[in-house]
PDB file of N, CA and C in Angstrom:
ATOM      1  N   UNK A   1     250.234 144.275 115.472  1.00 92.00           N
ATOM      2  CA  UNK A   1     250.437 145.609 114.938  1.00 92.00           C
ATOM      3  C   UNK A   1     250.892 145.557 113.479  1.00 92.00           C
ATOM      4  N   UNK A   2     251.784 144.622 113.173  1.00 93.00           N
ATOM      5  CA  UNK A   2     252.260 144.505 111.797  1.00 93.00           C
ATOM      6  C   UNK A   2     251.121 144.118 110.856  1.00 93.00           C
ATOM      7  N   UNK A   3     250.216 143.290 111.336  1.00 95.00           N
ATOM      8  CA  UNK A   3     249.068 142.891 110.514  1.00 95.00           C
ATOM      9  C   UNK A   3     248.211 144.104 110.160  1.00 95.00           C
ATOM     10  N   UNK A   4     248.024 144.990 111.112  1.00 96.00           N
ATOM     11  CA  UNK A   4     247.250 146.208 110.865  1.00 96.00           C
ATOM     12  C   UNK A   4     247.971 147.086 109.841  1.00 96.00           C
ATOM     13  N   UNK A   5     249.290 147.206 109.982  1.00 97.00           N
ATOM     14  CA  UNK A   5     250.070 148.033 109.047  1.00 97.00           C
ATOM     15  C   UNK A   5     250.035 147.441 107.636  1.00 97.00           C
ATOM     16  N   UNK A   6     250.095 146.121 107.539  1.00 96.00           N
ATOM     17  CA  UNK A   6     250.004 145.475 106.231  1.00 96.00           C
ATOM     18  C   UNK A   6     248.633 145.710 105.610  1.00 96.00           C
ATOM     19  N   UNK A   7     247.597 145.641 106.424  1.00 96.00           N
ATOM     20  CA  UNK A   7     246.249 145.918 105.938  1.00 96.00           C
ATOM     21  C   UNK A   7     246.106 147.354 105.471  1.00 96.00           C
ATOM     22  N   UNK A   8     246.680 148.280 106.220  1.00 97.00           N
ATOM     23  CA  UNK A   8     246.641 149.693 105.828  1.00 97.00           C
ATOM     24  C   UNK A   8     247.389 149.906 104.520  1.00 97.00           C
ATOM     25  N   UNK A   9     248.500 149.209 104.352  1.00 97.00           N
ATOM     26  CA  UNK A   9     249.267 149.336 103.114  1.00 97.00           C
ATOM     27  C   UNK A   9     248.485 148.764 101.928  1.00 97.00           C
ATOM     28  N   UNK A  10     247.776 147.656 102.146  1.00 96.00           N
ATOM     29  CA  UNK A  10     246.933 147.108 101.079  1.00 96.00           C
ATOM     30  C   UNK A  10     245.798 148.077 100.748  1.00 96.00           C
ATOM     31  N   UNK A  11     245.251 148.712 101.763  1.00 97.00           N
ATOM     32  CA  UNK A  11     244.223 149.719 101.533  1.00 97.00           C
ATOM     33  C   UNK A  11     244.756 150.911 100.761  1.00 97.00           C
ATOM     34  N   UNK A  12     245.979 151.317 101.081  1.00 97.00           N
ATOM     35  CA  UNK A  12     246.614 152.408 100.339  1.00 97.00           C
ATOM     36  C   UNK A  12     246.801 152.028  98.875  1.00 97.00           C
ATOM     37  N   UNK A  13     247.188 150.790  98.627  1.00 96.00           N
ATOM     38  CA  UNK A  13     247.345 150.322  97.250  1.00 96.00           C
ATOM     39  C   UNK A  13     246.027 150.463  96.491  1.00 96.00           C
ATOM     40  N   UNK A  14     244.927 150.079  97.119  1.00 96.00           N
ATOM     41  CA  UNK A  14     243.618 150.192  96.481  1.00 96.00           C
ATOM     42  C   UNK A  14     243.270 151.655  96.201  1.00 96.00           C
ATOM     43  N   UNK A  15     243.536 152.535  97.171  1.00 98.00           N
ATOM     44  CA  UNK A  15     243.257 153.957  96.963  1.00 98.00           C
ATOM     45  C   UNK A  15     244.134 154.543  95.847  1.00 98.00           C
ATOM     46  N   UNK A  16     245.374 154.085  95.762  1.00 98.00           N
ATOM     47  CA  UNK A  16     246.244 154.539  94.676  1.00 98.00           C
ATOM     48  C   UNK A  16     245.710 154.073  93.321  1.00 98.00           C
ATOM     49  N   UNK A  17     245.191 152.855  93.276  1.00 97.00           N
ATOM     50  CA  UNK A  17     244.592 152.354  92.032  1.00 97.00           C
ATOM     51  C   UNK A  17     243.423 153.242  91.615  1.00 97.00           C
ATOM     52  N   UNK A  18     242.564 153.580  92.565  1.00 98.00           N
ATOM     53  CA  UNK A  18     241.444 154.467  92.264  1.00 98.00           C
ATOM     54  C   UNK A  18     241.946 155.844  91.836  1.00 98.00           C
ATOM     55  N   UNK A  19     243.024 156.297  92.464  1.00 98.00           N
ATOM     56  CA  UNK A  19     243.604 157.593  92.112  1.00 98.00           C
ATOM     57  C   UNK A  19     244.087 157.644  90.675  1.00 98.00           C
ATOM     58  N   UNK A  20     244.587 156.524  90.163  1.00 98.00           N
ATOM     59  CA  UNK A  20     245.013 156.487  88.760  1.00 98.00           C
ATOM     60  C   UNK A  20     243.821 156.738  87.853  1.00 98.00           C
ATOM     61  N   UNK A  21     242.724 156.070  88.117  1.00 98.00           N
ATOM     62  CA  UNK A  21     241.527 156.278  87.289  1.00 98.00           C
ATOM     63  C   UNK A  21     241.047 157.725  87.352  1.00 98.00           C
ATOM     64  N   UNK A  22     241.032 158.290  88.546  1.00 98.00           N
ATOM     65  CA  UNK A  22     240.599 159.681  88.698  1.00 98.00           C
ATOM     66  C   UNK A  22     241.534 160.634  87.958  1.00 98.00           C
ATOM     67  N   UNK A  23     242.831 160.421  88.091  1.00 98.00           N
ATOM     68  CA  UNK A  23     243.804 161.306  87.438  1.00 98.00           C
ATOM     69  C   UNK A  23     243.686 161.227  85.919  1.00 98.00           C
ATOM     70  N   UNK A  24     243.571 160.021  85.388  1.00 98.00           N
ATOM     71  CA  UNK A  24     243.465 159.858  83.935  1.00 98.00           C
ATOM     72  C   UNK A  24     242.158 160.450  83.431  1.00 98.00           C
ATOM     73  N   UNK A  25     241.077 160.230  84.153  1.00 98.00           N
ATOM     74  CA  UNK A  25     239.795 160.811  83.753  1.00 98.00           C
ATOM     75  C   UNK A  25     239.822 162.329  83.807  1.00 98.00           C
ATOM     76  N   UNK A  26     240.371 162.885  84.871  1.00 98.00           N
ATOM     77  CA  UNK A  26     240.464 164.334  85.003  1.00 98.00           C
ATOM     78  C   UNK A  26     241.311 164.916  83.881  1.00 98.00           C
ATOM     79  N   UNK A  27     242.457 164.291  83.622  1.00 98.00           N
ATOM     80  CA  UNK A  27     243.304 164.740  82.519  1.00 98.00           C
ATOM     81  C   UNK A  27     242.531 164.724  81.204  1.00 98.00           C
ATOM     82  N   UNK A  28     241.806 163.658  80.957  1.00 98.00           N
ATOM     83  CA  UNK A  28     241.057 163.545  79.710  1.00 98.00           C
ATOM     84  C   UNK A  28     240.024 164.639  79.537  1.00 98.00           C
ATOM     85  N   UNK A  29     239.339 164.968  80.629  1.00 98.00           N
ATOM     86  CA  UNK A  29     238.299 165.999  80.547  1.00 98.00           C
ATOM     87  C   UNK A  29     238.871 167.416  80.499  1.00 98.00           C
ATOM     88  N   UNK A  30     240.147 167.581  80.842  1.00 97.00           N
ATOM     89  CA  UNK A  30     240.756 168.910  80.784  1.00 97.00           C
ATOM     90  C   UNK A  30     241.726 169.060  79.620  1.00 97.00           C
ATOM     91  N   UNK A  31     241.870 168.022  78.809  1.00 96.00           N
ATOM     92  CA  UNK A  31     242.880 168.014  77.746  1.00 96.00           C
ATOM     93  C   UNK A  31     242.590 169.014  76.636  1.00 96.00           C
ATOM     94  N   UNK A  32     241.334 169.146  76.277  1.00 95.00           N
ATOM     95  CA  UNK A  32     240.973 169.943  75.104  1.00 95.00           C
ATOM     96  C   UNK A  32     239.623 170.619  75.322  1.00 95.00           C
ATOM     97  N   UNK A  33     239.394 171.746  74.649  1.00 96.00           N
ATOM     98  CA  UNK A  33     238.063 172.353  74.729  1.00 96.00           C
ATOM     99  C   UNK A  33     237.029 171.615  73.869  1.00 96.00           C
ATOM    100  N   UNK A  34     237.471 170.729  73.020  1.00 97.00           N
ATOM    101  CA  UNK A  34     236.594 169.960  72.138  1.00 97.00           C
ATOM    102  C   UNK A  34     235.859 168.899  72.958  1.00 97.00           C
ATOM    103  N   UNK A  35     234.514 168.974  72.993  1.00 96.00           N
ATOM    104  CA  UNK A  35     233.737 168.055  73.820  1.00 96.00           C
ATOM    105  C   UNK A  35     233.871 166.599  73.383  1.00 96.00           C
ATOM    106  N   UNK A  36     233.976 166.364  72.088  1.00 97.00           N
ATOM    107  CA  UNK A  36     234.145 164.993  71.623  1.00 97.00           C
ATOM    108  C   UNK A  36     235.436 164.388  72.138  1.00 97.00           C
ATOM    109  N   UNK A  37     236.510 165.174  72.078  1.00 97.00           N
ATOM    110  CA  UNK A  37     237.803 164.705  72.574  1.00 97.00           C
ATOM    111  C   UNK A  37     237.782 164.564  74.093  1.00 97.00           C
ATOM    112  N   UNK A  38     237.108 165.493  74.776  1.00 97.00           N
ATOM    113  CA  UNK A  38     236.979 165.390  76.237  1.00 97.00           C
ATOM    114  C   UNK A  38     236.306 164.069  76.623  1.00 97.00           C
ATOM    115  N   UNK A  39     235.217 163.746  75.947  1.00 97.00           N
ATOM    116  CA  UNK A  39     234.511 162.502  76.251  1.00 97.00           C
ATOM    117  C   UNK A  39     235.357 161.278  75.920  1.00 97.00           C
ATOM    118  N   UNK A  40     236.005 161.323  74.772  1.00 97.00           N
ATOM    119  CA  UNK A  40     236.840 160.192  74.366  1.00 97.00           C
ATOM    120  C   UNK A  40     237.954 159.933  75.372  1.00 97.00           C
ATOM    121  N   UNK A  41     238.689 160.973  75.732  1.00 98.00           N
ATOM    122  CA  UNK A  41     239.816 160.802  76.650  1.00 98.00           C
ATOM    123  C   UNK A  41     239.373 160.672  78.105  1.00 98.00           C
ATOM    124  N   UNK A  42     238.349 161.420  78.487  1.00 98.00           N
ATOM    125  CA  UNK A  42     237.895 161.401  79.876  1.00 98.00           C
ATOM    126  C   UNK A  42     237.231 160.099  80.280  1.00 98.00           C
ATOM    127  N   UNK A  43     236.599 159.440  79.331  1.00 98.00           N
ATOM    128  CA  UNK A  43     235.968 158.137  79.605  1.00 98.00           C
ATOM    129  C   UNK A  43     236.826 156.999  79.080  1.00 98.00           C
ATOM    130  N   UNK A  44     237.351 157.178  77.881  1.00 98.00           N
ATOM    131  CA  UNK A  44     238.156 156.124  77.258  1.00 98.00           C
ATOM    132  C   UNK A  44     239.481 155.867  77.951  1.00 98.00           C
ATOM    133  N   UNK A  45     240.111 156.931  78.465  1.00 98.00           N
ATOM    134  CA  UNK A  45     241.395 156.758  79.165  1.00 98.00           C
ATOM    135  C   UNK A  45     241.285 155.837  80.362  1.00 98.00           C
ATOM    136  N   UNK A  46     240.379 156.147  81.300  1.00 98.00           N
ATOM    137  CA  UNK A  46     240.224 155.243  82.448  1.00 98.00           C
ATOM    138  C   UNK A  46     239.786 153.833  82.044  1.00 98.00           C
ATOM    139  N   UNK A  47     238.957 153.726  81.001  1.00 98.00           N
ATOM    140  CA  UNK A  47     238.559 152.388  80.545  1.00 98.00           C
ATOM    141  C   UNK A  47     239.758 151.594  80.039  1.00 98.00           C
ATOM    142  N   UNK A  48     240.627 152.249  79.284  1.00 98.00           N
ATOM    143  CA  UNK A  48     241.835 151.583  78.792  1.00 98.00           C
ATOM    144  C   UNK A  48     242.716 151.144  79.964  1.00 98.00           C
ATOM    145  N   UNK A  49     242.886 152.025  80.941  1.00 98.00           N
ATOM    146  CA  UNK A  49     243.680 151.671  82.116  1.00 98.00           C
ATOM    147  C   UNK A  49     243.038 150.503  82.871  1.00 98.00           C
ATOM    148  N   UNK A  50     241.698 150.496  82.959  1.00 97.00           N
ATOM    149  CA  UNK A  50     240.993 149.412  83.655  1.00 97.00           C
ATOM    150  C   UNK A  50     241.198 148.075  82.956  1.00 97.00           C
ATOM    151  N   UNK A  51     241.169 148.084  81.625  1.00 97.00           N
ATOM    152  CA  UNK A  51     241.383 146.844  80.874  1.00 97.00           C
ATOM    153  C   UNK A  51     242.797 146.324  81.113  1.00 97.00           C
ATOM    154  N   UNK A  52     243.776 147.220  81.038  1.00 97.00           N
ATOM    155  CA  UNK A  52     245.175 146.800  81.248  1.00 97.00           C
ATOM    156  C   UNK A  52     245.343 146.226  82.650  1.00 97.00           C
ATOM    157  N   UNK A  53     244.797 146.915  83.658  1.00 96.00           N
ATOM    158  CA  UNK A  53     244.931 146.432  85.031  1.00 96.00           C
ATOM    159  C   UNK A  53     244.184 145.117  85.221  1.00 96.00           C
ATOM    160  N   UNK A  54     243.018 145.009  84.634  1.00 96.00           N
ATOM    161  CA  UNK A  54     242.234 143.786  84.760  1.00 96.00           C
ATOM    162  C   UNK A  54     242.900 142.585  84.121  1.00 96.00           C
ATOM    163  N   UNK A  55     243.547 142.796  82.996  1.00 97.00           N
ATOM    164  CA  UNK A  55     244.191 141.689  82.281  1.00 97.00           C
ATOM    165  C   UNK A  55     245.514 141.302  82.928  1.00 97.00           C
ATOM    166  N   UNK A  56     246.292 142.283  83.386  1.00 97.00           N
ATOM    167  CA  UNK A  56     247.649 141.988  83.848  1.00 97.00           C
ATOM    168  C   UNK A  56     247.900 142.196  85.340  1.00 97.00           C
ATOM    169  N   UNK A  57     247.188 143.119  86.005  1.00 94.00           N
ATOM    170  CA  UNK A  57     247.586 143.516  87.343  1.00 94.00           C
ATOM    171  C   UNK A  57     246.666 143.133  88.484  1.00 94.00           C
ATOM    172  N   UNK A  58     245.403 142.885  88.214  1.00 92.00           N
ATOM    173  CA  UNK A  58     244.467 142.624  89.311  1.00 92.00           C
ATOM    174  C   UNK A  58     244.719 141.240  89.916  1.00 92.00           C
ATOM    175  N   UNK A  59     244.212 141.024  91.138  1.00 90.00           N
ATOM    176  CA  UNK A  59     244.376 139.702  91.756  1.00 90.00           C
ATOM    177  C   UNK A  59     243.764 138.566  90.927  1.00 90.00           C
ATOM    178  N   UNK A  60     242.754 138.868  90.119  1.00 94.00           N
ATOM    179  CA  UNK A  60     242.130 137.847  89.272  1.00 94.00           C
ATOM    180  C   UNK A  60     242.469 138.067  87.803  1.00 94.00           C
ATOM    181  N   UNK A  61     243.673 138.551  87.529  1.00 96.00           N
ATOM    182  CA  UNK A  61     244.093 138.849  86.160  1.00 96.00           C
ATOM    183  C   UNK A  61     244.082 137.602  85.295  1.00 96.00           C
ATOM    184  N   UNK A  62     243.663 137.765  84.035  1.00 96.00           N
ATOM    185  CA  UNK A  62     243.654 136.626  83.120  1.00 96.00           C
ATOM    186  C   UNK A  62     245.061 136.277  82.649  1.00 96.00           C
ATOM    187  N   UNK A  63     245.950 137.259  82.601  1.00 97.00           N
ATOM    188  CA  UNK A  63     247.354 137.035  82.258  1.00 97.00           C
ATOM    189  C   UNK A  63     248.199 137.726  83.328  1.00 97.00           C
ATOM    190  N   UNK A  64     248.306 137.128  84.514  1.00 96.00           N
ATOM    191  CA  UNK A  64     249.040 137.799  85.593  1.00 96.00           C
ATOM    192  C   UNK A  64     250.540 137.868  85.298  1.00 96.00           C
ATOM    193  N   UNK A  65     251.133 138.981  85.659  1.00 96.00           N
ATOM    194  CA  UNK A  65     252.576 139.134  85.496  1.00 96.00           C
ATOM    195  C   UNK A  65     253.220 139.142  86.871  1.00 96.00           C
ATOM    196  N   UNK A  66     254.448 138.650  86.937  1.00 94.00           N
ATOM    197  CA  UNK A  66     255.163 138.526  88.193  1.00 94.00           C
ATOM    198  C   UNK A  66     256.584 139.045  88.015  1.00 94.00           C
ATOM    199  N   UNK A  67     257.253 139.267  89.119  1.00 93.00           N
ATOM    200  CA  UNK A  67     258.650 139.664  89.099  1.00 93.00           C
ATOM    201  C   UNK A  67     258.864 141.002  88.413  1.00 93.00           C
ATOM    202  N   UNK A  68     259.846 141.033  87.513  1.00 95.00           N
ATOM    203  CA  UNK A  68     260.173 142.279  86.817  1.00 95.00           C
ATOM    204  C   UNK A  68     259.036 142.759  85.938  1.00 95.00           C
ATOM    205  N   UNK A  69     258.269 141.843  85.374  1.00 96.00           N
ATOM    206  CA  UNK A  69     257.119 142.227  84.565  1.00 96.00           C
ATOM    207  C   UNK A  69     256.086 142.963  85.404  1.00 96.00           C
ATOM    208  N   UNK A  70     255.862 142.491  86.615  1.00 95.00           N
ATOM    209  CA  UNK A  70     254.918 143.149  87.526  1.00 95.00           C
ATOM    210  C   UNK A  70     255.440 144.530  87.920  1.00 95.00           C
ATOM    211  N   UNK A  71     256.734 144.602  88.207  1.00 95.00           N
ATOM    212  CA  UNK A  71     257.328 145.894  88.570  1.00 95.00           C
ATOM    213  C   UNK A  71     257.188 146.887  87.420  1.00 95.00           C
ATOM    214  N   UNK A  72     257.460 146.432  86.206  1.00 97.00           N
ATOM    215  CA  UNK A  72     257.339 147.312  85.044  1.00 97.00           C
ATOM    216  C   UNK A  72     255.889 147.754  84.845  1.00 97.00           C
ATOM    217  N   UNK A  73     254.952 146.821  84.997  1.00 97.00           N
ATOM    218  CA  UNK A  73     253.534 147.163  84.862  1.00 97.00           C
ATOM    219  C   UNK A  73     253.148 148.235  85.876  1.00 97.00           C
ATOM    220  N   UNK A  74     253.527 148.044  87.125  1.00 97.00           N
ATOM    221  CA  UNK A  74     253.149 149.010  88.154  1.00 97.00           C
ATOM    222  C   UNK A  74     253.788 150.372  87.917  1.00 97.00           C
ATOM    223  N   UNK A  75     255.054 150.390  87.541  1.00 97.00           N
ATOM    224  CA  UNK A  75     255.717 151.675  87.287  1.00 97.00           C
ATOM    225  C   UNK A  75     255.041 152.395  86.127  1.00 97.00           C
ATOM    226  N   UNK A  76     254.737 151.676  85.057  1.00 97.00           N
ATOM    227  CA  UNK A  76     254.081 152.301  83.910  1.00 97.00           C
ATOM    228  C   UNK A  76     252.643 152.704  84.236  1.00 97.00           C
ATOM    229  N   UNK A  77     251.916 151.848  84.923  1.00 96.00           N
ATOM    230  CA  UNK A  77     250.512 152.111  85.215  1.00 96.00           C
ATOM    231  C   UNK A  77     250.358 153.268  86.189  1.00 96.00           C
ATOM    232  N   UNK A  78     251.053 153.180  87.336  1.00 98.00           N
ATOM    233  CA  UNK A  78     250.966 154.262  88.319  1.00 98.00           C
ATOM    234  C   UNK A  78     251.689 155.508  87.821  1.00 98.00           C
ATOM    235  N   UNK A  79     252.760 155.322  87.075  1.00 98.00           N
ATOM    236  CA  UNK A  79     253.437 156.465  86.452  1.00 98.00           C
ATOM    237  C   UNK A  79     252.527 157.179  85.476  1.00 98.00           C
ATOM    238  N   UNK A  80     251.674 156.422  84.792  1.00 98.00           N
ATOM    239  CA  UNK A  80     250.686 157.033  83.903  1.00 98.00           C
ATOM    240  C   UNK A  80     249.719 157.908  84.676  1.00 98.00           C
ATOM    241  N   UNK A  81     249.329 157.465  85.860  1.00 98.00           N
ATOM    242  CA  UNK A  81     248.458 158.270  86.713  1.00 98.00           C
ATOM    243  C   UNK A  81     249.146 159.541  87.181  1.00 98.00           C
ATOM    244  N   UNK A  82     250.412 159.408  87.558  1.00 98.00           N
ATOM    245  CA  UNK A  82     251.189 160.577  87.981  1.00 98.00           C
ATOM    246  C   UNK A  82     251.341 161.552  86.807  1.00 98.00           C
ATOM    247  N   UNK A  83     251.662 161.032  85.635  1.00 98.00           N
ATOM    248  CA  UNK A  83     251.823 161.881  84.454  1.00 98.00           C
ATOM    249  C   UNK A  83     250.512 162.556  84.069  1.00 98.00           C
ATOM    250  N   UNK A  84     249.409 161.832  84.198  1.00 98.00           N
ATOM    251  CA  UNK A  84     248.105 162.418  83.875  1.00 98.00           C
ATOM    252  C   UNK A  84     247.786 163.567  84.821  1.00 98.00           C
ATOM    253  N   UNK A  85     248.025 163.377  86.116  1.00 98.00           N
ATOM    254  CA  UNK A  85     247.767 164.451  87.076  1.00 98.00           C
ATOM    255  C   UNK A  85     248.650 165.654  86.781  1.00 98.00           C
ATOM    256  N   UNK A  86     249.921 165.410  86.507  1.00 98.00           N
ATOM    257  CA  UNK A  86     250.829 166.514  86.187  1.00 98.00           C
ATOM    258  C   UNK A  86     250.410 167.204  84.896  1.00 98.00           C
ATOM    259  N   UNK A  87     250.012 166.416  83.901  1.00 97.00           N
ATOM    260  CA  UNK A  87     249.575 166.973  82.628  1.00 97.00           C
ATOM    261  C   UNK A  87     248.314 167.810  82.748  1.00 97.00           C
ATOM    262  N   UNK A  88     247.507 167.533  83.763  1.00 98.00           N
ATOM    263  CA  UNK A  88     246.288 168.307  83.999  1.00 98.00           C
ATOM    264  C   UNK A  88     246.566 169.522  84.879  1.00 98.00           C
ATOM    265  N   UNK A  89     247.839 169.724  85.224  1.00 98.00           N
ATOM    266  CA  UNK A  89     248.206 170.878  86.036  1.00 98.00           C
ATOM    267  C   UNK A  89     248.207 170.631  87.526  1.00 98.00           C
ATOM    268  N   UNK A  90     247.996 169.406  87.950  1.00 98.00           N
ATOM    269  CA  UNK A  90     247.968 169.060  89.374  1.00 98.00           C
ATOM    270  C   UNK A  90     249.350 168.583  89.820  1.00 98.00           C
ATOM    271  N   UNK A  91     250.313 169.497  89.808  1.00 97.00           N
ATOM    272  CA  UNK A  91     251.706 169.125  90.067  1.00 97.00           C
ATOM    273  C   UNK A  91     251.901 168.632  91.494  1.00 97.00           C
ATOM    274  N   UNK A  92     251.390 169.344  92.470  1.00 98.00           N
ATOM    275  CA  UNK A  92     251.544 168.914  93.862  1.00 98.00           C
ATOM    276  C   UNK A  92     250.886 167.555  94.081  1.00 98.00           C
ATOM    277  N   UNK A  93     249.710 167.381  93.516  1.00 97.00           N
ATOM    278  CA  UNK A  93     249.013 166.106  93.621  1.00 97.00           C
ATOM    279  C   UNK A  93     249.847 164.982  93.017  1.00 97.00           C
ATOM    280  N   UNK A  94     250.452 165.238  91.868  1.00 98.00           N
ATOM    281  CA  UNK A  94     251.238 164.188  91.216  1.00 98.00           C
ATOM    282  C   UNK A  94     252.486 163.841  92.027  1.00 98.00           C
ATOM    283  N   UNK A  95     253.100 164.831  92.655  1.00 98.00           N
ATOM    284  CA  UNK A  95     254.292 164.565  93.487  1.00 98.00           C
ATOM    285  C   UNK A  95     253.904 163.731  94.707  1.00 98.00           C
ATOM    286  N   UNK A  96     252.802 164.095  95.371  1.00 98.00           N
ATOM    287  CA  UNK A  96     252.336 163.334  96.536  1.00 98.00           C
ATOM    288  C   UNK A  96     251.957 161.916  96.117  1.00 98.00           C
ATOM    289  N   UNK A  97     251.269 161.796  94.993  1.00 98.00           N
ATOM    290  CA  UNK A  97     250.864 160.494  94.485  1.00 98.00           C
ATOM    291  C   UNK A  97     252.088 159.612  94.220  1.00 98.00           C
ATOM    292  N   UNK A  98     253.103 160.181  93.566  1.00 98.00           N
ATOM    293  CA  UNK A  98     254.325 159.425  93.262  1.00 98.00           C
ATOM    294  C   UNK A  98     255.022 158.989  94.547  1.00 98.00           C
ATOM    295  N   UNK A  99     255.097 159.879  95.526  1.00 98.00           N
ATOM    296  CA  UNK A  99     255.755 159.538  96.793  1.00 98.00           C
ATOM    297  C   UNK A  99     254.997 158.427  97.514  1.00 98.00           C
ATOM    298  N   UNK A 100     253.675 158.516  97.530  1.00 98.00           N
ATOM    299  CA  UNK A 100     252.880 157.463  98.170  1.00 98.00           C
ATOM    300  C   UNK A 100     253.062 156.120  97.465  1.00 98.00           C
ATOM    301  N   UNK A 101     253.138 156.148  96.139  1.00 98.00           N
ATOM    302  CA  UNK A 101     253.362 154.898  95.406  1.00 98.00           C
ATOM    303  C   UNK A 101     254.709 154.287  95.766  1.00 98.00           C
ATOM    304  N   UNK A 102     255.748 155.098  95.821  1.00 98.00           N
ATOM    305  CA  UNK A 102     257.089 154.578  96.136  1.00 98.00           C
ATOM    306  C   UNK A 102     257.103 153.957  97.537  1.00 98.00           C
ATOM    307  N   UNK A 103     256.513 154.641  98.509  1.00 98.00           N
ATOM    308  CA  UNK A 103     256.464 154.102  99.873  1.00 98.00           C
ATOM    309  C   UNK A 103     255.648 152.813  99.898  1.00 98.00           C
ATOM    310  N   UNK A 104     254.495 152.834  99.240  1.00 98.00           N
ATOM    311  CA  UNK A 104     253.635 151.650  99.193  1.00 98.00           C
ATOM    312  C   UNK A 104     254.349 150.468  98.551  1.00 98.00           C
ATOM    313  N   UNK A 105     255.004 150.704  97.429  1.00 97.00           N
ATOM    314  CA  UNK A 105     255.705 149.622  96.733  1.00 97.00           C
ATOM    315  C   UNK A 105     256.849 149.071  97.580  1.00 97.00           C
ATOM    316  N   UNK A 106     257.591 149.953  98.229  1.00 97.00           N
ATOM    317  CA  UNK A 106     258.704 149.501  99.074  1.00 97.00           C
ATOM    318  C   UNK A 106     258.194 148.642 100.228  1.00 97.00           C
ATOM    319  N   UNK A 107     257.105 149.075 100.857  1.00 97.00           N
ATOM    320  CA  UNK A 107     256.550 148.287 101.966  1.00 97.00           C
ATOM    321  C   UNK A 107     255.979 146.965 101.479  1.00 97.00           C
ATOM    322  N   UNK A 108     255.347 146.950 100.299  1.00 96.00           N
ATOM    323  CA  UNK A 108     254.833 145.686  99.768  1.00 96.00           C
ATOM    324  C   UNK A 108     255.972 144.713  99.485  1.00 96.00           C
ATOM    325  N   UNK A 109     257.096 145.208  99.004  1.00 95.00           N
ATOM    326  CA  UNK A 109     258.255 144.338  98.784  1.00 95.00           C
ATOM    327  C   UNK A 109     258.810 143.841 100.109  1.00 95.00           C
ATOM    328  N   UNK A 110     258.957 144.732 101.064  1.00 96.00           N
ATOM    329  CA  UNK A 110     259.489 144.384 102.386  1.00 96.00           C
ATOM    330  C   UNK A 110     258.624 143.353 103.086  1.00 96.00           C
ATOM    331  N   UNK A 111     257.300 143.509 102.967  1.00 96.00           N
ATOM    332  CA  UNK A 111     256.372 142.645 103.675  1.00 96.00           C
ATOM    333  C   UNK A 111     255.853 141.498 102.796  1.00 96.00           C
ATOM    334  N   UNK A 112     256.424 141.320 101.643  1.00 92.00           N
ATOM    335  CA  UNK A 112     256.037 140.239 100.718  1.00 92.00           C
ATOM    336  C   UNK A 112     254.548 140.270 100.383  1.00 92.00           C
ATOM    337  N   UNK A 113     254.049 141.464 100.062  1.00 89.00           N
ATOM    338  CA  UNK A 113     252.651 141.641  99.697  1.00 89.00           C
ATOM    339  C   UNK A 113     252.461 141.675  98.176  1.00 89.00           C
ATOM    340  N   UNK A 114     253.488 141.410  97.443  1.00 77.00           N
ATOM    341  CA  UNK A 114     253.400 141.489  95.984  1.00 77.00           C
ATOM    342  C   UNK A 114     253.046 140.134  95.431  1.00 77.00           C
TER     343      UNK A 114
END
């Protein structure tokens, strides 16, 4: 049973990662009425987040961070997703997203999934 719960928690982590990209992209496309800025932020924002995650946070990161550095990366990265959703007016979504991240992070620490 614990193995299933750990797998579900890892799946939640993946869905939260995807949620960050969606939130940042949505924020970018709703930031301004200017189409050039919409494209820049709506596409460029998620790309920037993808590069940061790929370099520092992914399982195959070229410069993996551990310990407090990993905690700081996750708080800033997922916090950026929460802030983007809130900035786009999705307050309830951002609160639920933040709560899911906190639960997910706590369980990953408890179950040594970090």
